[in-house]
XYZ file of C-alpha atoms in Angstrom:
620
model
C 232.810 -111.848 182.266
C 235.800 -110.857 184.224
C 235.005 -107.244 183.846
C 239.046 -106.447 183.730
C 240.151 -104.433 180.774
C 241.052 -105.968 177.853
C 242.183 -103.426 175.403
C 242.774 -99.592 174.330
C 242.722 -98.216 170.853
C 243.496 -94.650 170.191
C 243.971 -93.565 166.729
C 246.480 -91.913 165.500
C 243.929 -88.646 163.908
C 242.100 -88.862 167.468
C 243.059 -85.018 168.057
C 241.553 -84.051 164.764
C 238.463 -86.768 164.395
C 237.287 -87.825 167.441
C 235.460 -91.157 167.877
C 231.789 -90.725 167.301
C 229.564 -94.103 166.803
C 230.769 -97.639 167.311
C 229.124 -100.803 165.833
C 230.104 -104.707 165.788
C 230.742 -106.616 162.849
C 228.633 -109.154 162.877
C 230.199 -113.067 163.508
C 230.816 -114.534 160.063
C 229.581 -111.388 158.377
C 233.515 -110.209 158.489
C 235.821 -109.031 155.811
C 238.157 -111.747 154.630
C 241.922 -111.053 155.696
C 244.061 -108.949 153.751
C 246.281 -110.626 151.606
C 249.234 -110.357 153.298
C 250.908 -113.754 153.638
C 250.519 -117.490 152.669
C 247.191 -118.529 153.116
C 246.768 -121.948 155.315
C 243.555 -123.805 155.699
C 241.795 -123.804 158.983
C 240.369 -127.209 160.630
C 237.243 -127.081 160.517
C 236.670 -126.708 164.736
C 238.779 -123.268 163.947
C 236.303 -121.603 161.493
C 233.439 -122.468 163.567
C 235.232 -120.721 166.756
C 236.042 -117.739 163.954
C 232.679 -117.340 163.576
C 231.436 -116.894 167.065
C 234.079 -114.257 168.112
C 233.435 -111.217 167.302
C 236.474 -109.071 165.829
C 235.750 -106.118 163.595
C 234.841 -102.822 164.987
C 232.930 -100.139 163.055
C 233.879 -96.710 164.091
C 232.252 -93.582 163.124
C 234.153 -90.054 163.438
C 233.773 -86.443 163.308
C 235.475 -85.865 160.065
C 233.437 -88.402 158.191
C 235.777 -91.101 157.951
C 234.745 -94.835 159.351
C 237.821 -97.117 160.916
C 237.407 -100.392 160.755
C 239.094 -101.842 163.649
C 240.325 -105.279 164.317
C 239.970 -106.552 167.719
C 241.761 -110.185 167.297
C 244.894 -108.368 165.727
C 244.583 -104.758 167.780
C 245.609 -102.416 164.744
C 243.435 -100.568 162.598
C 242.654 -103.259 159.125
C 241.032 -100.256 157.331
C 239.996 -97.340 156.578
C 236.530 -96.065 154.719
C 237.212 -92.433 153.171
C 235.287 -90.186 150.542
C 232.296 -90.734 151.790
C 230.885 -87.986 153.995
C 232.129 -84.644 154.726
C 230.840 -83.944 158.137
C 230.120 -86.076 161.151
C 229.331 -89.702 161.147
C 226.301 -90.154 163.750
C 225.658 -93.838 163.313
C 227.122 -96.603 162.259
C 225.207 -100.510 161.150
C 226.529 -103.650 159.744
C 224.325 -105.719 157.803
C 223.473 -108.796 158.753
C 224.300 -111.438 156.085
C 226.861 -109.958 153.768
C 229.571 -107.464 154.886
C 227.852 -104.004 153.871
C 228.013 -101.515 156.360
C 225.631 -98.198 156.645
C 226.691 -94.788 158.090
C 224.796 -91.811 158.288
C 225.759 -88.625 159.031
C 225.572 -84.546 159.876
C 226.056 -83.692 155.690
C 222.419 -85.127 155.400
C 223.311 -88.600 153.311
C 223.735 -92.515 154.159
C 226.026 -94.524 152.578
C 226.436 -98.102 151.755
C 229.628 -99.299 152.024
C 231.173 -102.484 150.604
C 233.876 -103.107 153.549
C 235.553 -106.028 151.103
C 236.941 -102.957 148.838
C 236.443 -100.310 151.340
C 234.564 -98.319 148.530
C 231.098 -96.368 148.859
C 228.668 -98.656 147.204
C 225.674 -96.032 147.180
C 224.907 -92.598 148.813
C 221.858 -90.949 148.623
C 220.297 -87.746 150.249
C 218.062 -89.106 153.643
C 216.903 -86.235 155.067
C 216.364 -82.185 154.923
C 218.283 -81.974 158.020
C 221.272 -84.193 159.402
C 220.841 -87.691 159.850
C 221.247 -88.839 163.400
C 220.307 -93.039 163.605
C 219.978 -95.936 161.979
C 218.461 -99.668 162.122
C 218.045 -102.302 159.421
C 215.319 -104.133 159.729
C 215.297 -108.289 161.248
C 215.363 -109.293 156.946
C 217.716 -106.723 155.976
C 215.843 -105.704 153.139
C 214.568 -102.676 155.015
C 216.548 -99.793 156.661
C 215.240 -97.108 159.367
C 216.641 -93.265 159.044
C 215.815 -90.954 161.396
C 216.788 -87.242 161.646
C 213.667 -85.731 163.269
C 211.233 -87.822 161.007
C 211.807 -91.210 160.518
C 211.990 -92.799 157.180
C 211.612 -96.242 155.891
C 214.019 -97.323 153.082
C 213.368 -100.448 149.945
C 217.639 -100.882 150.222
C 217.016 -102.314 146.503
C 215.369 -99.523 145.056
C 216.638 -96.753 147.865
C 212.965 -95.150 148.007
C 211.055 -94.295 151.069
C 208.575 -97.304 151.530
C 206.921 -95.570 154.751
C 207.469 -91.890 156.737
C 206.824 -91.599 160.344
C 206.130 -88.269 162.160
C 209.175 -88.920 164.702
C 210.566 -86.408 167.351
C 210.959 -82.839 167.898
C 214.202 -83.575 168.693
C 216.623 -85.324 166.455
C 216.587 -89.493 167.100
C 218.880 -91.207 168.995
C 218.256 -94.407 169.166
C 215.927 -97.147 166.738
C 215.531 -100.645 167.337
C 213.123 -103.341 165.784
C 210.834 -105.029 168.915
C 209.498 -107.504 167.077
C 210.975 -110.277 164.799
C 207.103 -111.691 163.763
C 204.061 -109.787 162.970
C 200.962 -110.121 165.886
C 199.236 -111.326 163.404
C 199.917 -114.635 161.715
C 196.851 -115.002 159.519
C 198.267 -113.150 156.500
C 201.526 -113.777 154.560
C 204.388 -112.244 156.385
C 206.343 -110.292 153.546
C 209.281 -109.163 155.848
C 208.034 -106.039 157.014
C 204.118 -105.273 157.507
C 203.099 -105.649 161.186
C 206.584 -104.863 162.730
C 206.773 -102.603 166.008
C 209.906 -100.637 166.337
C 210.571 -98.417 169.525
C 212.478 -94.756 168.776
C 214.702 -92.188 171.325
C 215.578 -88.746 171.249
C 217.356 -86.408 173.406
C 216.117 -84.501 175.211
C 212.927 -86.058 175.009
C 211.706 -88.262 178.217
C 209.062 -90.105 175.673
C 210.364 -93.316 173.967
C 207.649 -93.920 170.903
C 206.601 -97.457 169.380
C 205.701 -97.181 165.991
C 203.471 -100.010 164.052
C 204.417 -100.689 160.403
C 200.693 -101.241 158.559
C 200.068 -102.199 154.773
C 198.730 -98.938 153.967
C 199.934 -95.632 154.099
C 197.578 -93.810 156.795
C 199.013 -93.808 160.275
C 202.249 -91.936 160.835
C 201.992 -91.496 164.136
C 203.348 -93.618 167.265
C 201.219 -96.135 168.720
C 201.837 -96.524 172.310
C 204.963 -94.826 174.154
C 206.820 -95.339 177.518
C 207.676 -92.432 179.864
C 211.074 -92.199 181.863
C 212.543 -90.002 184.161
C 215.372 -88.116 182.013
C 216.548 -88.249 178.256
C 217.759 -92.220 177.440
C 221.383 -92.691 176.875
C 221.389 -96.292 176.678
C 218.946 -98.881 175.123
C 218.857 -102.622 175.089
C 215.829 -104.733 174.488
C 214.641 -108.628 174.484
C 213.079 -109.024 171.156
C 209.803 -110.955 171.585
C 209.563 -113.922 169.102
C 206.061 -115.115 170.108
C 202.886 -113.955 169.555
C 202.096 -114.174 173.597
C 205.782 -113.023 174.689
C 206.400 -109.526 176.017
C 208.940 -107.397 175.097
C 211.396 -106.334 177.765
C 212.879 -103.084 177.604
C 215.553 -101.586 179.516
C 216.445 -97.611 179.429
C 219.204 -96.173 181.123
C 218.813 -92.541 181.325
C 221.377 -89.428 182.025
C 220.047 -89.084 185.067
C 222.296 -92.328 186.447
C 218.932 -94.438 186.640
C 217.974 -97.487 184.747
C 213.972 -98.273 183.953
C 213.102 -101.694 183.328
C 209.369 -102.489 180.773
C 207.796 -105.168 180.333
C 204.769 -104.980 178.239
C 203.212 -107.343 175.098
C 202.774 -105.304 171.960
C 199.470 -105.720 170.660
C 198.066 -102.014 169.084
C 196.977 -98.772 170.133
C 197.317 -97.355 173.489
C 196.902 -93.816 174.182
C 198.399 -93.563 177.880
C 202.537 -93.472 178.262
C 203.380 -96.444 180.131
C 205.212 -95.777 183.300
C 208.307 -98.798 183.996
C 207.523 -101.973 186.058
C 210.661 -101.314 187.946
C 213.398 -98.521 188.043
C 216.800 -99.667 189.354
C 219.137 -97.114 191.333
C 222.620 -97.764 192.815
C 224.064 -96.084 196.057
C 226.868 -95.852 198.273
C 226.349 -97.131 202.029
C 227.308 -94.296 203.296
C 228.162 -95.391 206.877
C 232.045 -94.441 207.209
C 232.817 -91.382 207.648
C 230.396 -89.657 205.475
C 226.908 -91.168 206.745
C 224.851 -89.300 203.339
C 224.873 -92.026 200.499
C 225.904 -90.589 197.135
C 224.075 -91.961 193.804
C 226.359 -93.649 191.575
C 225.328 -93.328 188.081
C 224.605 -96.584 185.967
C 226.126 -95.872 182.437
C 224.485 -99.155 180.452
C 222.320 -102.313 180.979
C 222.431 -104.901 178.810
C 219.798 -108.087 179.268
C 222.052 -111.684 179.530
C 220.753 -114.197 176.975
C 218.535 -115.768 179.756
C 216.761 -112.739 179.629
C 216.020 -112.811 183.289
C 218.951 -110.967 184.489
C 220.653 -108.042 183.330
C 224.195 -106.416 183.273
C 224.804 -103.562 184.668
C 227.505 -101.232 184.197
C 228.013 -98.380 186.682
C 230.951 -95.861 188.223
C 232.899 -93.809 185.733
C 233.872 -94.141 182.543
C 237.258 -94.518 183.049
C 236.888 -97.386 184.964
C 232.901 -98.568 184.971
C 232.069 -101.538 186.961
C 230.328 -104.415 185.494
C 228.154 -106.804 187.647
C 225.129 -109.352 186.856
C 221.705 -108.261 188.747
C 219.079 -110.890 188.374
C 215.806 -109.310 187.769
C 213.061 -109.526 190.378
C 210.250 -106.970 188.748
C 207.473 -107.435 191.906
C 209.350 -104.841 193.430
C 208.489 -100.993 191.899
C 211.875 -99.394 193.547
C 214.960 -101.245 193.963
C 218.444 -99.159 195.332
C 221.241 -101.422 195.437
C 224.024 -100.394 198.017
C 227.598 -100.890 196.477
C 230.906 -99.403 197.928
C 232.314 -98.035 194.910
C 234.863 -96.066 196.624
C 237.128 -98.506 197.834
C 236.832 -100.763 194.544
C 237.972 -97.280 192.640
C 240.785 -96.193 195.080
C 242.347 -99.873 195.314
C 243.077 -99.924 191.656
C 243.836 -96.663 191.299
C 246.744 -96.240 193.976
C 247.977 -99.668 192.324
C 248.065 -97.730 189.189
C 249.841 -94.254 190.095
C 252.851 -95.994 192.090
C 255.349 -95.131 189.355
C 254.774 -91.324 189.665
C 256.395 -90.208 192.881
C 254.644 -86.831 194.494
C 257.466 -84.656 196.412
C 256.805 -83.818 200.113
C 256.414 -80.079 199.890
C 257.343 -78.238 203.280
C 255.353 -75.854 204.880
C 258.119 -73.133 204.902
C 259.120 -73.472 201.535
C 258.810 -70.755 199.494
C 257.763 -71.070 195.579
C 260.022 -68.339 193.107
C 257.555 -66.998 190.739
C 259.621 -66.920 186.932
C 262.245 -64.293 187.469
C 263.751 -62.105 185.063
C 265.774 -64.571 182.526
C 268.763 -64.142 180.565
C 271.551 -63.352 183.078
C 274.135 -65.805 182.964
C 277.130 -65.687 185.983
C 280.537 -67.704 187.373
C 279.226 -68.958 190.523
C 282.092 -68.447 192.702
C 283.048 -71.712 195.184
C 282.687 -71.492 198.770
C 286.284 -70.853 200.025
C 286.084 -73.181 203.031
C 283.442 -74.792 204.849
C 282.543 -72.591 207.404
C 280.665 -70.141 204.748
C 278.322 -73.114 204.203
C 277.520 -73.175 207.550
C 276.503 -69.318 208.004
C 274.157 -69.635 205.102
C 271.768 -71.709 207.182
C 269.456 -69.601 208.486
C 268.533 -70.005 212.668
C 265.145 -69.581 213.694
C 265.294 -66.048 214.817
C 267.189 -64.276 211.932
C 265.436 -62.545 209.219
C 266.186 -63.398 205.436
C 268.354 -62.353 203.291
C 266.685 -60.089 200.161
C 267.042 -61.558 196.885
C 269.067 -58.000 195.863
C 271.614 -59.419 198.360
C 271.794 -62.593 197.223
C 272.342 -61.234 193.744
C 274.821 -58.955 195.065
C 276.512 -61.876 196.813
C 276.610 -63.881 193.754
C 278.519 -60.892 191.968
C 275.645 -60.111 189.320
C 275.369 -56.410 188.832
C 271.801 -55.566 190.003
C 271.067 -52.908 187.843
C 271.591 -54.545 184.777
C 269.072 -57.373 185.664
C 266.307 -54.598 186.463
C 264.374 -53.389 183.634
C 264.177 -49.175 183.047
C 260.704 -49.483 184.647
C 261.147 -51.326 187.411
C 258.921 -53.929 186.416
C 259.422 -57.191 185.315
C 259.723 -57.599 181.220
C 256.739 -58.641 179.674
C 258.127 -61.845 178.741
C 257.689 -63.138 181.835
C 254.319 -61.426 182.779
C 253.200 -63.712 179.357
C 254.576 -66.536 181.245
C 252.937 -65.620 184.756
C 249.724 -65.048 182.780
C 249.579 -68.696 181.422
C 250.635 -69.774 184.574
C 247.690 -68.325 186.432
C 245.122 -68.881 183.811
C 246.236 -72.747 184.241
C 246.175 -72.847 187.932
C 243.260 -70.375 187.862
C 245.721 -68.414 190.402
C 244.065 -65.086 191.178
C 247.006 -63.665 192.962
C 249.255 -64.212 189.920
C 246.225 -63.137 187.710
C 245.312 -59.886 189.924
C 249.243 -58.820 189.512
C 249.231 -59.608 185.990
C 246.152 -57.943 185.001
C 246.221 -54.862 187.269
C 249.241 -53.554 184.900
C 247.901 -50.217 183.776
C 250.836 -49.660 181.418
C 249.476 -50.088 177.266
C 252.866 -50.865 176.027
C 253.222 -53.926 178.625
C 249.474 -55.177 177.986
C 250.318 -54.784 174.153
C 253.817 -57.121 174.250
C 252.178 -59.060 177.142
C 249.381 -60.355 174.809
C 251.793 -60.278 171.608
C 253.988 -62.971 173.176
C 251.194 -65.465 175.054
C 250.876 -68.647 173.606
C 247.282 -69.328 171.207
C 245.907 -71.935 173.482
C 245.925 -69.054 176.128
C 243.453 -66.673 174.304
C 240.501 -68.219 174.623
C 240.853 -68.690 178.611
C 242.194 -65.054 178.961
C 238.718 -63.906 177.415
C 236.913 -65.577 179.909
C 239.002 -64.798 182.642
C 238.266 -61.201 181.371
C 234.288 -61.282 180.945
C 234.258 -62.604 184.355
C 236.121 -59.234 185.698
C 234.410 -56.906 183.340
C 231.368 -57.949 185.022
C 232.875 -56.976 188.456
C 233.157 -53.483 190.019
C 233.708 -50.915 187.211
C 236.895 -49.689 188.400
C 238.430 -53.701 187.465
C 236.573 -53.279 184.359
C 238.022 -50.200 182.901
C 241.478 -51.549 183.305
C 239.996 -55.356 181.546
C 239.207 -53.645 178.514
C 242.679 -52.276 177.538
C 243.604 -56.106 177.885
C 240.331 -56.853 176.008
C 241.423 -54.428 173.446
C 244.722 -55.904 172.753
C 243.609 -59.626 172.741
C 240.838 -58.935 170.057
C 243.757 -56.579 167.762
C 246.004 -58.466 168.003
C 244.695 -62.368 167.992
C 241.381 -61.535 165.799
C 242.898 -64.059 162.947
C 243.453 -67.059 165.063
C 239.718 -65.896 166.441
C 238.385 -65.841 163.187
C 239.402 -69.297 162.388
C 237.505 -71.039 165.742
C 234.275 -72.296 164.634
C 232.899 -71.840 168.295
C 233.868 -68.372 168.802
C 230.005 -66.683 168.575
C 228.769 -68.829 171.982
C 232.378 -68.941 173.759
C 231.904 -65.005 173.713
C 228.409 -64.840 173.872
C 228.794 -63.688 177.577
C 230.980 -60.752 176.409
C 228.938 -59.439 173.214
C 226.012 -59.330 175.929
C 228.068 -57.501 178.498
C 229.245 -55.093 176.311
C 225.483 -54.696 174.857
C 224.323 -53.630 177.875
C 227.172 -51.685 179.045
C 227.070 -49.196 175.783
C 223.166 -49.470 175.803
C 222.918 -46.639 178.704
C 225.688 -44.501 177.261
C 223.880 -42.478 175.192
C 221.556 -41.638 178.622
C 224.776 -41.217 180.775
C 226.113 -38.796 177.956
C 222.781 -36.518 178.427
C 222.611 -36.335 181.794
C 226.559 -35.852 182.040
C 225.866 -32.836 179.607
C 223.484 -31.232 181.703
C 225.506 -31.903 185.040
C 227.797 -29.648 184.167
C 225.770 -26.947 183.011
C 224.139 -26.912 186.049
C 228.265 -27.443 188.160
C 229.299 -24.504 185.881
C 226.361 -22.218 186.761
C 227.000 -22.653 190.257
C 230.489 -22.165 190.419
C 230.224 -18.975 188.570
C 227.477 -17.566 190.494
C 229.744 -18.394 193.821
C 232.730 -16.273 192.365
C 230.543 -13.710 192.421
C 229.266 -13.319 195.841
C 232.773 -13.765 196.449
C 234.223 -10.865 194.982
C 234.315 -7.294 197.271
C 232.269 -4.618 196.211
C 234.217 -1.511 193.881
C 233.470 2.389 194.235
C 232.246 3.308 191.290
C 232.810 6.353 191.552
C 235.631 7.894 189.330
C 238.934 9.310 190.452
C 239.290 11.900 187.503
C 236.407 13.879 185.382
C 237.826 15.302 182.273
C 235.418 17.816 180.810
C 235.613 19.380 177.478
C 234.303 23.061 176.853
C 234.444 25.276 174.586
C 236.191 28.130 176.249
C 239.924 27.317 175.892
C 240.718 29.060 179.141
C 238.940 26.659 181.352
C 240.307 23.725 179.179
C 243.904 25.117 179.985
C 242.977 25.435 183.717
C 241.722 22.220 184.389
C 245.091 20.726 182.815
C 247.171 22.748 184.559
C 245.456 21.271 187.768
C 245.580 17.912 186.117
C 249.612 18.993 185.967
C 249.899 19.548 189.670
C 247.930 16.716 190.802
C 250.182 14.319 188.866
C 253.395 15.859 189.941
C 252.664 16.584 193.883
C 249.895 13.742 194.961
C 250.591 11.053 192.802
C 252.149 8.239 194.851
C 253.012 4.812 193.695
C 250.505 3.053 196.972
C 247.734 4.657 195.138
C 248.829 3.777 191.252
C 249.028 0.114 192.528
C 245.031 0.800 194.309
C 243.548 2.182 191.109
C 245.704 -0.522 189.205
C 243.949 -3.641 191.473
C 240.429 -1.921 191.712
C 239.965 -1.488 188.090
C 240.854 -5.345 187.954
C 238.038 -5.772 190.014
C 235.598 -3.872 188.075
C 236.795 -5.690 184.928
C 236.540 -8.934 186.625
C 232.996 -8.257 187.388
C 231.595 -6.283 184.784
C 232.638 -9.684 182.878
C 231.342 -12.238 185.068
C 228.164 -9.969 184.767
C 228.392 -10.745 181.375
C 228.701 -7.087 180.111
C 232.494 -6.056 179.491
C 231.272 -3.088 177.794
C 234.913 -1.115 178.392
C 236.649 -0.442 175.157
C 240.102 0.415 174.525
C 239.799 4.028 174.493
C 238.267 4.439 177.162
C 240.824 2.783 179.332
C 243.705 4.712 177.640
C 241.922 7.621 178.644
C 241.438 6.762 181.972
C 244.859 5.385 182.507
């Protein structure tokens, strides 16, 4: 009424099993109190006001367990384990006695006895998981739906009817109709029922009839809205001449309001009587109005006016519309901005924000473990000359380490660069502010050993942001890339168990296996044509070199001929003699010397070094 908030539960296992499905306990259909204390008897005016309030939440979670909360008291009264072992998707109390029914992701619904917290019966209800959940208006009968929808006998737990359903898994079932249309035959509880069915991502809610015979599965009229429905509430219609009013809130912030008497077949979708939007002014300031989403609608008991709840989650805004349907399009203007930032300041005054200068300077983590006597200012007038006047320039942090008597060169590392200890501490830093200087000095580090300790001493929470901070640069210029993938490298070595254990992991690095996919895809093709780059770079240097090289004289210095005649032999070597001992200068040892380098060079660029080690002896 007041639309203030009234109170907060968070359980204690709400980091491992979040909250998943709520449901009311319906008033009088509540567990008795736990036996704690005396018992007193209530006056009689008390147990009827018992009975109206409603007190016991239902709450599904992700590990399978339901909570059964007590509003009146604000603690937990119990807890319902050992019956599923996956995800509870819905949660519905009976009407008359205090059975509850949950359904979940491990394919089965349970009955639960909430007196003695034990599963009464669990059997298999779909193939698939088990999304939602409705019991019918004589609780004899209870709806399943994963993608079909199925029609339990809760006596005999058999399928009594199946309907063909979504393509989608169901999100939401509700009964429309209390009566059947038809009031010649005998009513037996169930036969002639509508009941209306959602699924997500589906913009079709479907009505489905429930006949005496087994024919029909399929939907018999449906209503079309503009996005998936995320919230459903509904006026059951009692009377035979009474339409049912339907209102849809959809993900798309809008709410459609039906109105439309149930009475068989209709092929079209029907399109809503009116669709509800909410804006903001827009005058001050900003003059564009910006949609405000409406998160639920509920329709008041007088069933002419609904309640809307709109703004954020954190702190919606409830407010009673009164319905006027002649109108197709209605926007209604509300200043949610200063509503939101009124309570909100009132809220954050404890937590004081420091002024932050515009010359102050922020230290990046130094190097730690140094530990030094500060020494005390003799007398006052050193204080003064450490403030700084406008026009000086300051001080290095070398000299203030020298002035503070720490011995410099011990606090540097061998390298020069900070220890890796800190760069893990920078890194976290900058993946948390999403800092790119920090992250470009980080990450630019080319040396393996500070990568590997780098990596080694992050904290877990870390590697998962590090990878994509890392996809996203690998897909940059390939120079950032090939220094990404030694860091790559060393997160996936060295973290691959705590990756292993993420159940996420394959879509979280779906961007990378891609990446990489395409990346190697063309080496094979880059290999080739590197391969045949260089034979073609190699032929071209080589057939420079030789254009380069001088031409030789071929023609040779010394003849020696062999004849027969011994007298000639001796003559020719006694020339030989003379020629070595007069004309033989060193100039022309060191010519012959570089011009038969030459002709070696050649001859073996030519590819024919056909000069054998006798021969040069002899010529030598």
């Amino acid at each position: 009424a007041s639309g203030r908030f009234q109170q907060e539960y968070v359980p204690s296992a709400h980091l491992s099993a979040a909250c998943t499905c709520l449901a009311w306990a319906p008033p009088g259909g509540r567990p008795p109190p736990s036996k704690d204390g005396p018992q007193r008897k209530k006056r009689k005016s008390e147990v009827a006001e018992m009975d109206k309030q409603l007190d016991i939440l239902a709450i599904g979670t992700a590990v399978g367990s339901v909570l059964l909360y007590s509003t009146v008291k604000g603690e937990l009264q119990s807890k319902l384990v050992g019956g599923h072992d996956n995800k509870v998707n819905c949660v519905k109390w009976h009407q008359d006695n205090c059975f509850l029914y949950s359904c979940s992701d491990d394919k089965h619904i349970v009955e639960w006895n909430t007196q003695t917290c034990k599963v009464k019966c669990k059997w298999k209800g779909d193939n698939s998981s088990v999304t939602s959940l409705c019991i019918s208006p004589d609780g004899k009968m209870l709806l399943s739906a994963g993608r079909t929808i199925k029609l339990w006998d809760l006596e005999t737990k058999e399928v009594y009817r199946h309907f063909t359903g979504h393509a989608t898994s169901v999100s939401s079932l509700m009964f429309t109709t209390v009566k059947p249309m038809n009031e010649n035959k005998p009513f037996d509880g169930i036969t002639g029922l509508y009941f209306l069915s959602g699924a997500i991502h589906d913009r079709l809610l479907s009505v489905w009839y429930i006949r005496s015979d087994r024919k029909e599965k399929n939907a018999v009229m449906s209503f079309t809205v503009t996005d998936e429905p995320t919230y459903i509430d509904l006026t059951v219609s009692e009377v035979k001449e009474e339409p049912v009013k339907l209102a849809v809130v959809c993900r798309d912030g809008q709410l459609h309001l039906f109105e439309h008497i149930l009475n068989g077949y209709c092929k079209k979708p029907l399109t809503s009587n009116c669709t509800i939007q909410i804006a903001t002014p827009g005058d001050d300031g900003d003059s564009t109005p910006k949609p405000v989403p409406i998160l639920a609608a509920a329709f008041c008991s007088d069933k002419q006016s609904v309640l809307l709840v709109y703004g954020n989650l954190l702190q919606p805004i409830i407010e009673k519309v009164s319905l006027n349907t002649s109108e197709s399009h209605v926007c209604l203007i509300r200043d949610v901005q200063k509503a939101l930032s009124l309570t909100t300041d009132v809220a954050v005054t404890k937590v004081k924000t420091p002024v932050v200068n515009s010359d102050t300077k922020v230290l990046v983590p130094g190097v730690p473990g140094h530990s030094t006597a500060v020494k005390t200012p003799s007398s006052g007038k050193e204080k003064k000359e450490n403030k700084r006047k406008p026009g000086e320039i300051e001080e290095s942090i070398e000299e203030r380490l020298e002035a503070l008597d720490i011995d410099v060169s011990k606090v540097k590392t061998p390298g020069g660069l900070p220890q890796t200890d800190s760069f893990a501490v920078l890194l976290v830093q900058g993946l948390e502010s999403n800092d790119a200087e920090i992250l470009n000095r980080v990450l630019n580090t080319r040396k393996e050993n500070v990568v590997k300790n780098t990596v080694a001493r992050m904290p877990v929470h870390a590697v998962i942001p590090l990878l994509h901070e890392l996809t996203k640069r690998l897909q940059g210029n390939p120079y950032s890339a090939s220094v990404m993938v030694r860091w790559l490298k060393s997160v996936l070595t060295l973290h691959a168990s705590y990756l292993s254990t993420l159940p996420d992991l394959i879509p979280q690095l779906g961007m990378l296996y891609q990446l990489m996919e395409s990346r190697v895809k063309t080496l094979q093709k880059l290999s080739r044509l590197h391969g045949r780059l260089f034979i073609l770079v190699t032929q071209v240097a080589a057939s420079e070199t030789v254009q380069d090289v001088t031409e030789v004289n071929q023609t040779a210095k010394l003849v020696y001929e062999d004849e027969s005649s011994e007298e000639e032999g001796s003559d020719d070597e006694m020339i030989a003699d003379k020629d070595s001992d007069e004309n033989w200068d060193e100039d022309e040892e060191k010519e012959e010397q570089s011009d038969e380098q030459d002709m070696t060079v050649e001859k073996e660029i030519n590819g024919d070094s056909d000069l054998e080690p006798e021969n040069e002896s002899e010529e030598e």
